[in-house]
Tab-separated table of C-alpha atoms and ligand atoms in Angstrom:
chain	number	residue	atom	x	y	z
A	1	MET	CA	182.136	64.881	-32.705
A	2	ASP	CA	185.693	65.708	-33.761
A	3	ASN	CA	188.462	63.130	-33.420
A	4	LYS	CA	189.489	64.466	-30.016
A	5	ASP	CA	185.971	63.956	-28.648
A	6	LYS	CA	185.809	60.517	-30.217
A	7	ILE	CA	189.059	59.529	-28.493
A	8	ALA	CA	187.663	60.818	-25.172
A	9	ALA	CA	184.527	58.694	-25.630
A	10	ILE	CA	186.635	55.651	-26.508
A	11	ARG	CA	188.775	56.228	-23.440
A	12	SER	CA	185.666	56.078	-21.194
A	13	TYR	CA	184.420	52.979	-22.995
A	14	VAL	CA	187.775	51.248	-22.491
A	15	PHE	CA	187.889	52.370	-18.856
A	16	SER	CA	184.514	50.761	-18.157
A	17	ILE	CA	185.748	47.453	-19.584
A	18	PHE	CA	189.251	47.213	-18.106
A	19	LYS	CA	189.092	49.209	-14.876
A	20	ASP	CA	189.127	46.137	-12.603
A	21	ASP	CA	191.706	44.072	-14.489
A	22	SER	CA	194.629	42.768	-12.434
A	23	THR	CA	196.400	40.715	-15.103
A	24	GLY	CA	198.531	43.581	-16.404
A	25	HIS	CA	195.910	44.456	-19.019
A	26	ASP	CA	194.300	47.276	-17.088
A	27	TYR	CA	193.094	50.663	-18.286
A	28	PHE	CA	196.550	52.182	-17.824
A	29	HIS	CA	198.090	49.573	-20.145
A	30	MET	CA	195.675	50.732	-22.872
A	31	LYS	CA	196.465	54.370	-22.067
A	32	ARG	CA	200.249	53.865	-22.313
A	33	VAL	CA	199.945	51.868	-25.528
A	34	ALA	CA	197.698	54.569	-27.015
A	35	GLU	CA	200.191	57.280	-26.113
A	36	SER	CA	203.168	55.366	-27.521
A	37	ALA	CA	201.216	54.469	-30.657
A	38	GLY	CA	200.355	58.141	-31.200
A	39	THR	CA	203.984	59.193	-30.793
A	40	ILE	CA	205.276	56.462	-33.109
A	41	ALA	CA	202.528	57.180	-35.675
A	42	GLU	CA	203.584	60.820	-35.850
A	43	ALA	CA	207.241	59.928	-36.285
A	44	GLU	CA	206.417	57.335	-38.959
A	45	ASN	CA	203.926	59.551	-40.813
A	46	ALA	CA	201.099	57.101	-40.219
A	47	ASP	CA	197.443	57.840	-39.513
A	48	VAL	CA	197.593	59.020	-35.883
A	49	PHE	CA	193.846	58.710	-35.239
A	50	ILE	CA	193.631	55.131	-36.520
A	51	CYS	CA	196.744	54.135	-34.561
A	52	GLU	CA	195.539	55.716	-31.328
A	53	VAL	CA	192.056	54.221	-31.503
A	54	THR	CA	193.446	50.811	-32.431
A	55	ALA	CA	195.800	51.004	-29.472
A	56	TRP	CA	192.982	51.928	-27.081
A	57	ILE	CA	190.884	48.951	-28.142
A	58	HIS	CA	193.614	46.426	-29.057
A	59	ASP	CA	192.917	44.039	-26.164
A	60	ILE	CA	189.123	44.026	-26.529
A	61	GLY	CA	188.148	40.520	-27.579
A	62	ASP	CA	191.493	38.960	-26.627
A	63	GLU	CA	190.632	35.352	-25.896
A	64	LYS	CA	192.650	35.162	-22.717
A	65	LEU	CA	190.670	38.100	-21.303
A	66	PHE	CA	187.212	37.666	-22.848
A	67	ASP	CA	184.947	34.604	-22.714
A	68	ASN	CA	183.027	35.676	-25.778
A	69	ARG	CA	185.211	37.331	-28.399
A	70	GLY	CA	182.428	37.744	-30.963
A	71	GLU	CA	180.170	39.584	-28.573
A	72	ALA	CA	182.971	41.899	-27.386
A	73	VAL	CA	183.902	42.817	-30.968
A	74	ASN	CA	180.269	43.332	-32.010
A	75	ASN	CA	179.641	45.646	-29.077
A	76	LEU	CA	182.822	47.544	-29.889
A	77	THR	CA	181.833	47.929	-33.543
A	78	ALA	CA	178.398	49.250	-32.590
A	79	PHE	CA	179.982	51.647	-30.123
A	80	LEU	CA	182.509	53.034	-32.640
A	81	ARG	CA	179.732	53.600	-35.184
A	82	SER	CA	177.539	55.260	-32.526
A	83	ILE	CA	180.138	57.952	-31.835
A	84	GLY	CA	180.588	58.676	-35.535
A	85	VAL	CA	183.681	56.650	-36.473
A	86	SER	CA	183.094	55.974	-40.177
A	87	VAL	CA	182.575	52.528	-41.656
A	88	ILE	CA	185.947	52.692	-43.411
A	89	GLU	CA	187.770	53.841	-40.277
A	90	THR	CA	186.050	51.196	-38.149
A	91	LYS	CA	187.127	48.544	-40.632
A	92	LYS	CA	190.742	49.761	-40.567
A	93	ILE	CA	190.762	49.880	-36.771
A	94	LEU	CA	189.327	46.390	-36.336
A	95	HIS	CA	191.640	44.977	-38.985
A	96	ALA	CA	194.707	46.510	-37.337
A	97	ALA	CA	193.585	45.343	-33.878
A	98	GLU	CA	193.049	41.835	-35.165
A	99	ASP	CA	196.503	41.969	-36.710
A	100	VAL	CA	197.971	42.792	-33.321
A	101	SER	CA	196.134	40.185	-31.274
A	102	PHE	CA	196.002	37.306	-33.735
A	103	ARG	CA	199.407	37.584	-35.269
A	104	LYS	CA	201.320	37.557	-32.040
A	105	GLY	CA	204.228	35.782	-33.656
A	106	ASN	CA	203.700	37.223	-37.129
A	107	VAL	CA	204.124	40.566	-38.819
A	108	PRO	CA	200.911	42.611	-39.134
A	109	GLU	CA	199.838	43.477	-42.676
A	110	THR	CA	199.213	47.168	-42.153
A	111	LEU	CA	201.498	49.978	-40.963
A	112	GLU	CA	198.884	50.809	-38.303
A	113	GLY	CA	198.977	47.203	-37.079
A	114	LYS	CA	202.771	47.286	-36.957
A	115	ILE	CA	202.786	50.510	-34.954
A	116	VAL	CA	200.270	49.287	-32.396
A	117	GLN	CA	202.101	45.966	-32.077
A	118	ASP	CA	205.311	47.906	-31.434
A	119	ALA	CA	203.574	50.072	-28.817
A	120	ASP	CA	202.059	46.988	-27.160
A	121	ARG	CA	205.453	45.280	-27.097
A	122	LEU	CA	207.142	48.370	-25.667
A	123	ASP	CA	204.722	48.126	-22.746
A	124	ALA	CA	205.821	44.522	-22.189
A	125	ILE	CA	209.471	45.459	-21.594
A	126	GLY	CA	211.411	47.816	-19.322
A	127	ALA	CA	210.316	48.769	-15.794
A	128	ILE	CA	206.627	48.580	-16.675
A	129	GLY	CA	207.116	45.250	-18.414
A	130	ILE	CA	208.773	43.852	-15.289
A	131	ALA	CA	205.860	45.007	-13.113
A	132	ARG	CA	203.312	43.555	-15.538
A	133	THR	CA	205.131	40.231	-15.734
A	134	PHE	CA	204.927	39.664	-11.994
A	135	SER	CA	201.373	40.936	-11.875
A	136	TYR	CA	200.339	38.490	-14.598
A	137	GLY	CA	202.350	35.705	-12.955
A	138	GLY	CA	200.531	36.328	-9.682
A	139	THR	CA	197.074	36.073	-11.212
A	140	THR	CA	197.978	32.845	-13.006
A	141	GLY	CA	199.594	31.299	-9.936
A	142	GLN	CA	203.189	31.283	-11.191
A	143	LEU	CA	206.245	31.252	-8.960
A	144	ILE	CA	208.620	34.195	-9.258
A	145	TRP	CA	211.511	31.825	-9.940
A	146	ASP	CA	212.657	28.258	-9.333
A	147	GLY	CA	216.074	27.391	-10.717
A	148	ASP	CA	215.303	23.639	-10.722
A	149	ASN	CA	211.944	24.055	-12.362
A	150	LYS	CA	212.199	27.083	-14.590
A	151	ASP	CA	209.179	26.554	-16.800
A	152	ASN	CA	206.173	28.678	-15.979
A	153	THR	CA	208.061	30.994	-13.664
A	154	SER	CA	207.874	34.746	-14.145
A	155	ILE	CA	211.643	35.090	-14.480
A	156	GLN	CA	211.754	32.451	-17.237
A	157	HIS	CA	209.232	34.573	-19.147
A	158	PHE	CA	211.989	37.195	-19.614
A	159	TYR	CA	214.099	34.653	-21.484
A	160	ASP	CA	211.227	33.033	-23.370
A	161	LYS	CA	209.716	36.266	-24.571
A	162	LEU	CA	210.605	39.675	-23.177
A	163	LEU	CA	214.302	39.736	-24.093
A	164	LYS	CA	213.391	38.794	-27.665
A	165	LEU	CA	210.999	41.684	-28.233
A	166	LYS	CA	213.661	44.314	-28.954
A	167	ASP	CA	214.604	42.562	-32.176
A	168	LEU	CA	210.973	42.109	-33.225
A	169	MET	CA	210.105	45.825	-33.362
A	170	HIS	CA	208.999	47.051	-36.798
A	171	THR	CA	209.482	50.812	-36.666
A	172	LYS	CA	212.654	52.837	-36.195
A	173	SER	CA	211.063	54.870	-33.393
A	174	ALA	CA	210.144	51.760	-31.427
A	175	ILE	CA	213.592	50.204	-31.893
A	176	GLN	CA	215.120	53.293	-30.303
A	177	ILE	CA	212.818	53.222	-27.264
A	178	ALA	CA	213.209	49.449	-26.901
A	179	GLU	CA	216.989	49.661	-26.570
A	180	GLU	CA	216.906	51.438	-23.193
A	181	ARG	CA	214.130	49.241	-21.816
A	182	HIS	CA	215.946	46.090	-22.938
A	183	ASN	CA	219.140	47.162	-21.213
A	184	PHE	CA	217.199	47.959	-18.061
A	185	MET	CA	215.739	44.425	-17.980
A	186	ASN	CA	219.221	42.930	-18.291
A	187	MET	CA	220.372	45.080	-15.386
A	188	TYR	CA	217.347	44.009	-13.395
A	189	LEU	CA	217.981	40.309	-14.018
A	190	LYS	CA	221.618	40.653	-13.044
A	191	GLN	CA	220.610	42.246	-9.730
A	192	PHE	CA	217.807	39.700	-9.246
A	193	PHE	CA	220.199	36.760	-9.434
A	194	LYS	CA	222.746	38.521	-7.269
A	195	GLU	CA	220.130	38.800	-4.534
A	196	TRP	CA	218.674	35.339	-5.143
A	197	GLY	CA	221.938	33.635	-4.249
A	198	ARG	CA	222.731	30.063	-5.178
B	201	NI	NI1	198.070	44.754	-24.902
């Protein structure tokens, strides 16, 4: 199998796991993150294959989505090996993915981890980020907004997290993309409050 075939096999594997997700972590989230990670990896002269695969699998084993992280990661490891991803590559991929999911507030150690974290964060902002925020809020029973009780509303999540992501990007390419998406969220919030009234 060449790398293109391996990516195709990984895509199907990821599809089978995330196809029914409604928390904003569906198959298309993985697909967008993989595409962004590939683009950023090329611009940053990083290993495109490692970045793309890491992006495809970055949410596998996430504790808010999986009851049994160990089992999910073991299955993934066996799968990667079965399609011919080498031991060294598998190690790099799992390390980078762990960097992304377990260092949410911290800086990943590897360039690949940084790139995938950037790509994941890019998908959390802009028009897509807005859609995912309300989708996630719906599945966790959050209100859209309550000015007297802001905590745990979807709109408050913009201020707690999303508007901070632009300044947390690691790579130049991601910083550039983030700028437009950040501005769009500010525009959106302005319009939201205009319509919300007092
Ligand atoms: Ni993600």
